[in-house]
Coordinates of C-alpha atoms in Angstrom, one line a residue:
X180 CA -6.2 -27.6 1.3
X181 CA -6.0 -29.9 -1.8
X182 CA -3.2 -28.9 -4.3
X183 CA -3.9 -29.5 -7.3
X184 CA -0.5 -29.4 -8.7
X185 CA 3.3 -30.1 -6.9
X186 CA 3.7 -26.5 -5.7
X187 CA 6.2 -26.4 -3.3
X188 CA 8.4 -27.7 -6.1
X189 CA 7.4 -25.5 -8.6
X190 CA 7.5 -22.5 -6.3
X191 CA 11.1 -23.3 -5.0
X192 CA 12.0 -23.3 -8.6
X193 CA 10.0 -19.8 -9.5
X194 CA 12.1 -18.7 -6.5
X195 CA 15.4 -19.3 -8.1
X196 CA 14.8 -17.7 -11.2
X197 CA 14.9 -13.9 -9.1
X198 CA 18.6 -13.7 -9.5
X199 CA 20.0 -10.0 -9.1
X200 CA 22.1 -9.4 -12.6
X201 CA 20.4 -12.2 -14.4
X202 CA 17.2 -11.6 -13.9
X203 CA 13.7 -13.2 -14.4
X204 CA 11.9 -11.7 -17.8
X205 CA 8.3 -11.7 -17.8
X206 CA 6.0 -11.1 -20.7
X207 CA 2.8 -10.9 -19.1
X208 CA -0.1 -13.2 -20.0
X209 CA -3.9 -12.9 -19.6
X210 CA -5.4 -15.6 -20.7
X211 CA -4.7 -19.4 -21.4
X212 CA -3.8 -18.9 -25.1
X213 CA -1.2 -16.0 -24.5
X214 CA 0.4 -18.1 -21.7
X215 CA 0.7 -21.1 -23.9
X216 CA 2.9 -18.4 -26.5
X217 CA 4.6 -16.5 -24.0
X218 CA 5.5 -20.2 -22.7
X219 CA 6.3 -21.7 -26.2
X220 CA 8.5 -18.6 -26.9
X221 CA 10.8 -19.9 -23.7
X222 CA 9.8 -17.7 -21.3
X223 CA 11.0 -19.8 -17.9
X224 CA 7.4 -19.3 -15.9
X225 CA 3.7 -17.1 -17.0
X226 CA 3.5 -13.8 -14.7
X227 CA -0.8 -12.6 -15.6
X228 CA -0.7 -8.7 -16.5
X229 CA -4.0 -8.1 -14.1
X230 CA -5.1 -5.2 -16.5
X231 CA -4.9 -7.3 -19.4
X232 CA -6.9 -10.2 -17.7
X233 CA -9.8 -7.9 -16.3
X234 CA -10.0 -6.8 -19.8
X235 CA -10.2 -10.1 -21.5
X236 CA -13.1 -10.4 -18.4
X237 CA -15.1 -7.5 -19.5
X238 CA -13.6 -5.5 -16.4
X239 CA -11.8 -2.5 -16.2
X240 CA -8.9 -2.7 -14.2
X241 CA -8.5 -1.4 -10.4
X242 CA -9.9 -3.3 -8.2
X243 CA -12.9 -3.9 -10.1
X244 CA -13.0 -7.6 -11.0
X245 CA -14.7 -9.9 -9.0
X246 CA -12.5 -12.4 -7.2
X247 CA -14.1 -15.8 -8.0
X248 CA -13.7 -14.9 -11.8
X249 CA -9.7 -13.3 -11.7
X250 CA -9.1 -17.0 -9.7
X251 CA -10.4 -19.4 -11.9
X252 CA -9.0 -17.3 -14.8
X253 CA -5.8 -18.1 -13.2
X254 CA -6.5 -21.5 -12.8
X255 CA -7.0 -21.6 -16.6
X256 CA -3.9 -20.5 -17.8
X257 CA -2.2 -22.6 -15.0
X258 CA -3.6 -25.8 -17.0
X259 CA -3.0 -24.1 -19.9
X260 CA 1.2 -24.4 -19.3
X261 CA 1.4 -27.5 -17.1
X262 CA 4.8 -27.5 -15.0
X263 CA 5.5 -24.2 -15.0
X264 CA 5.8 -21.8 -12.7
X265 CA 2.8 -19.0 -13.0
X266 CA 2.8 -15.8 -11.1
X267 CA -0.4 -14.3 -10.3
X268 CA -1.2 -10.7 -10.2
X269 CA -3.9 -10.3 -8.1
X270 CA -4.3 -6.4 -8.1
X271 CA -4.8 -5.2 -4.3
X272 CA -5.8 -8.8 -3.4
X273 CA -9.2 -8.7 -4.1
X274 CA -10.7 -7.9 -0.6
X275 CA -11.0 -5.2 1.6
X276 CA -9.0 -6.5 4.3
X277 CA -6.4 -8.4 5.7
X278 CA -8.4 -11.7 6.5
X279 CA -9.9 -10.9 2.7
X280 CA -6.6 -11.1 1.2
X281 CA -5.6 -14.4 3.1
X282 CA -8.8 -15.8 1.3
X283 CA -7.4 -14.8 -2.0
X284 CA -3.9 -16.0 -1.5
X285 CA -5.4 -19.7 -0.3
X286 CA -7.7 -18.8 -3.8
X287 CA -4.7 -18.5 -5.7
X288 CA -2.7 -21.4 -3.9
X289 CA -5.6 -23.6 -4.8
X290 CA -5.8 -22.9 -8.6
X291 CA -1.9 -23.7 -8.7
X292 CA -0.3 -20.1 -8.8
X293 CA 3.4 -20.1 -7.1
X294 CA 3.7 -16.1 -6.7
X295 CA 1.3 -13.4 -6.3
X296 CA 1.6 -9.7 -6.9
X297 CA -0.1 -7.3 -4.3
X298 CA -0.2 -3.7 -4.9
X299 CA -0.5 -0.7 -2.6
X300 CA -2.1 1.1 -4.5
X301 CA -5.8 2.4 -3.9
X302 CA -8.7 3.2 -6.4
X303 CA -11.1 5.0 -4.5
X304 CA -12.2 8.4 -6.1
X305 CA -10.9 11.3 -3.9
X306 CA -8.4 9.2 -1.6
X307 CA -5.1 8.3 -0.6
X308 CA -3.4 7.4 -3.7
X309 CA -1.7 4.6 -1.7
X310 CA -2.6 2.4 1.0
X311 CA -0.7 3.5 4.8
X312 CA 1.9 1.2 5.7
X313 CA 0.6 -0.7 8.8
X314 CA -2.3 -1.5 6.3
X315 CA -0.2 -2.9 3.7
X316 CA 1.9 -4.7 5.7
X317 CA -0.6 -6.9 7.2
X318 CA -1.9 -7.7 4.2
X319 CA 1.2 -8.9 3.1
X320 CA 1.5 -11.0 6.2
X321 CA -1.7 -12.5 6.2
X322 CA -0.7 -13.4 2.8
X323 CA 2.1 -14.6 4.0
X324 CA 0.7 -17.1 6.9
X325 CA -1.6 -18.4 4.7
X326 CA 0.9 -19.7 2.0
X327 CA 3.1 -21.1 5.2
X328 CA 0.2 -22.5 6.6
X329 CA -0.6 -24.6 3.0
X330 CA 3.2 -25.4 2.4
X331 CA 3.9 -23.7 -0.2
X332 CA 6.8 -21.4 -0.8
X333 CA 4.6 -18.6 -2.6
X334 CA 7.0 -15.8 -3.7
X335 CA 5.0 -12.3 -2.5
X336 CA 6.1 -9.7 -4.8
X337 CA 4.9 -6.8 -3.2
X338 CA 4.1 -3.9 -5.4
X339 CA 5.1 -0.2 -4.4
X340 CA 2.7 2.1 -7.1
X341 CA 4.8 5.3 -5.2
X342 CA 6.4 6.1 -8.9
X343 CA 3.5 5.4 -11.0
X344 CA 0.7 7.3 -8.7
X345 CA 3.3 10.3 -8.1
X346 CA 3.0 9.6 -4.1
X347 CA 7.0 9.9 -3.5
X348 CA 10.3 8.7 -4.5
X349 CA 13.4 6.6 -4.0
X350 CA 13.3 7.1 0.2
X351 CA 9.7 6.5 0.5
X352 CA 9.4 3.7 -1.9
X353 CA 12.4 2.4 0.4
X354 CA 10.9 2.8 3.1
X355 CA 7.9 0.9 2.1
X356 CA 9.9 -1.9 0.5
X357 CA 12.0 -2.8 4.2
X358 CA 8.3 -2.8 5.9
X359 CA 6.8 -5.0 2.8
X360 CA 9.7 -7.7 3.3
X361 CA 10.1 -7.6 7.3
X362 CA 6.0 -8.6 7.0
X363 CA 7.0 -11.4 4.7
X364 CA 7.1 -10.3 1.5
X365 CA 10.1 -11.8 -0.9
X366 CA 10.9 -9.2 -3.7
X367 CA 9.8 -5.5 -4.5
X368 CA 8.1 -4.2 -7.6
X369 CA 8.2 -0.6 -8.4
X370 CA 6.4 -0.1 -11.3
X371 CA 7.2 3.6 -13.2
X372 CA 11.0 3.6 -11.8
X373 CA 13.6 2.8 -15.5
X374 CA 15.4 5.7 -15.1
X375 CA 19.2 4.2 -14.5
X376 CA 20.1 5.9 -11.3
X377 CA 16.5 5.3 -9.8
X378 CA 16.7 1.8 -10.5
X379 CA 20.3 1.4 -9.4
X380 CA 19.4 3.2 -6.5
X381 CA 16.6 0.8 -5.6
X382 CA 18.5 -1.6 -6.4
X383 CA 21.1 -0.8 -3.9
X384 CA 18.6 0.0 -1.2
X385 CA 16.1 -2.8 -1.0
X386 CA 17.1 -6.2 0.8
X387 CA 15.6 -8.4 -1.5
X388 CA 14.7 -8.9 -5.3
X389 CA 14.0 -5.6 -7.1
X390 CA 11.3 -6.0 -10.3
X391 CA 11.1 -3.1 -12.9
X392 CA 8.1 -3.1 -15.4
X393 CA 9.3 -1.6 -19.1
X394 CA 7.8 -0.6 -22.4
X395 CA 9.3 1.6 -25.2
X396 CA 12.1 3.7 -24.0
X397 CA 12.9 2.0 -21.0
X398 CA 16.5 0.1 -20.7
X399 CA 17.0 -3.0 -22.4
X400 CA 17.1 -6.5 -20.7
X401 CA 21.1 -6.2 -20.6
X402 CA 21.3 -2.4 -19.4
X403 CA 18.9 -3.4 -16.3
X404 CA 20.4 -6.6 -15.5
X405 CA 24.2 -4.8 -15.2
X406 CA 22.2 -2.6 -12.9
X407 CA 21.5 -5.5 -10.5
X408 CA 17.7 -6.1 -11.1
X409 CA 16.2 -9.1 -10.3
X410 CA 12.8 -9.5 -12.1
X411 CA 11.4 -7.7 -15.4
X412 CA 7.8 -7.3 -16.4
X413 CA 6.0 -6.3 -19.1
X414 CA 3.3 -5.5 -17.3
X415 CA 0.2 -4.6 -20.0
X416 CA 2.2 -4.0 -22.5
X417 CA 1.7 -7.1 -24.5
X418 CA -2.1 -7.1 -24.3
X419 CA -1.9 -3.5 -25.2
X420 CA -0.3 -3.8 -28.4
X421 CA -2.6 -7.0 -29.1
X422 CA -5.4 -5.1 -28.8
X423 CA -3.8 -1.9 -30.4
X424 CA -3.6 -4.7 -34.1
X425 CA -7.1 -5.7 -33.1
X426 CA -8.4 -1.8 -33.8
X427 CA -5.8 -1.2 -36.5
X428 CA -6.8 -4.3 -38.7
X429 CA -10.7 -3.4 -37.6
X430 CA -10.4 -0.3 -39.1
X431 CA -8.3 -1.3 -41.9
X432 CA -11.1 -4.4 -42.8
X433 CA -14.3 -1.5 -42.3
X434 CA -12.3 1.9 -43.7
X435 CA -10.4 0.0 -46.6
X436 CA -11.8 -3.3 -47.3
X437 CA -8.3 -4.7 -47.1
X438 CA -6.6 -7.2 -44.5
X439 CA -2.5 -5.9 -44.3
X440 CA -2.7 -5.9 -40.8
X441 CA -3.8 -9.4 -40.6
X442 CA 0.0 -10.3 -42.2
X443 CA 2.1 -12.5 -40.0
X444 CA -0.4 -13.6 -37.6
X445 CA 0.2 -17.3 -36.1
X446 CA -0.5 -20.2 -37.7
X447 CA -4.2 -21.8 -36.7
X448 CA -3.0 -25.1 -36.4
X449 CA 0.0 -23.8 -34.5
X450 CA -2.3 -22.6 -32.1
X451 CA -4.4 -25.3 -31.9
X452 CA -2.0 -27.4 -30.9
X453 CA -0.6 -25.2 -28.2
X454 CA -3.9 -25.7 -26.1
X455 CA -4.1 -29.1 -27.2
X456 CA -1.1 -29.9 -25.6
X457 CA -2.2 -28.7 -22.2

C-alpha cells in the first residue's frame, strides 16, 4: 500500500489531541472548501460530517453513498488542508461485511485519512435499529488489522447510535463501548447523549476517549470538557445551517428581490486563496 502522505506521523499526532478535559473540537467539513475554513479558523485537524458530504454528493445519507465516491471525496479535502490531521466519517463503512469494511478502511488509509468513524447503526426499513454486537465488533477489528497491517496508527472512533435511534441507554451503550475497544477500537462516540449526568456518566464508564456531538442547547465547549470528555463534534450541524442561508437568501432573492441574507459572506479572493494554497 502506497501512502500518499506521512500518516503514521500525522495519525500519532490526531491521537494526542483526544485528551479527557481538554478535548478535541470538531466542526465538521464536507467538502474541500469547508475544510480549508474550518482549518483556517484554527481548528487542530478536519473530522467530514458524512451527512453533509453525501449531500454535497447528491446522496441522502444512511448508507446510501457509493464507496468509491465518499473516498475520493475524502481524498479531496485531505489535499485541500495539507499536514493536517483529517478524520473520516465513513457512515457504517460502506460494505456489508467485515472483509467489506477492511476494504474501506485500506480506502480511507490510501486517500490520507488518519481516523475513521464507524457507526452501529442500521438503515434497513423494518430492522434492527442497531447492528448485534458480535457484528460490530468485527467490523471494527477488521478495521482494525487492516490499518496495523499498513502502519498506520488510524484512530477508530467507533460510533454507538443507542441514544440517537432510541435502542437503550447509559448500560447498554456501555456495554457496547467495552466490546467496541477490546476489538480495537480507540475512542467512543455517542451521538444524542449532552445531558450532564449522561455524559458524566459515560464518561466515567468507558475506558477510553468519549466524543459527544452538540448543536443548540447542548453544553458549551467548557461545561463538557469539566465533565471529562474527550472529543466534540459538530456533526451536520454546520452544513445544516449553510444550507439553511442557502434557502433563506433563495427565497429572499425570488420572494423580495433583495439580497440581506447575502451580508457577511466571505471574501472571494479570501477564498480563492484558501484552495490555492493547497
Amino acid at each position: 500500500m502506497t501512502l500518499r502522505y506521512p500518516l503514521p506521523d500525522i495519525a500519532l499526532a490526531f491521537r494526542a489531541l483526544h485528551v479527557p478535559g481538554r478535548p478535541l473540537v470538531l466542526p465538521n467539513a464536507w467538502d474541500p472548501v469547508s475544510a480549508a475554513v474550518v482549518a483556517e479558523a484554527g481548528a487542530p485537524a478536519v473530522a467530514t460530517t458524512s451527512a453533509g458530504l453525501a449531500w454535497a454528493l447528491g446522496a441522502a445519507d444512511g448508507d446510501r453513498l457509493d464507496r468509491d465516491r465518499a473516498l475520493d471525496a475524502v481524498a479531496r479535502i485531505v489535499d485541500a488542508v495539507p499536514g493536517i490531521p483529517v478524520s473520516a466519517d465513513i457512515e457504517g463503512g460502506y460494505a456489508e461485511d467485515a472483509a467489506g469494511v477492511a476494504d474501506t478502511v485500506r480506502a480511507v488509509v490510501v486517500a490520507g485519512a488518519v481516523g475513521v468513524n464507524i457507526e452501529d447503526a442500521r438503515h434497513e426499513a423494518g430492522g434492527a435499529p442497531l447492528r448485534c454486537v458480535a457484528e460490530q465488533a468485527e467490523r471494527i477489528a477488521a478495521a482494525r488489522a487492516v490499518a496495523d497491517r499498513a502502519g498506520v496508527p488510524l484512530f477508530i472512533n467507533a460510533r454507538i447510535d443507542t441514544f440517537l435511534r432510541g435502542a437503550g441507554g447509559v448500560e447498554p451503550t456501555l456495554e457496547r463501548a467495552a466490546a467496541f475497544l477490546a476489538a480495537g477500537a480507540d475512542g467512543i462516540f455517542v451521538p444524542g447523549a449532552v445531558d450532564p449526568e449522561t455524559v458524566k456518566a459515560l464518561v466515567a464508564g468507558v475506558d477510553g476517549p468519549l466524543n459527544v456531538m452538540v448543536g443548540p442547547g447542548a453544553p458549551s465547549v467548557a461545561e463538557l470538557a469539566a465533565l471529562g470528555v474527550a472529543r466534540i463534534s459538530a456533526g451536520a450541524g454546520l452544513a445544516q445551517a449553510a444550507h439553511a442561508l442557502v434557502r433563506r437568501a433563495a427565497r429572499e432573492l425570488l420572494r423580495e428581490g433583495t439580497y440581506g441574507a447575502l451580508a457577511g459572506g466571505l471574501d472571494y479572493g479570501e477564498l480563492n486563496e484558501l484552495l490555492t494554497r493547497a
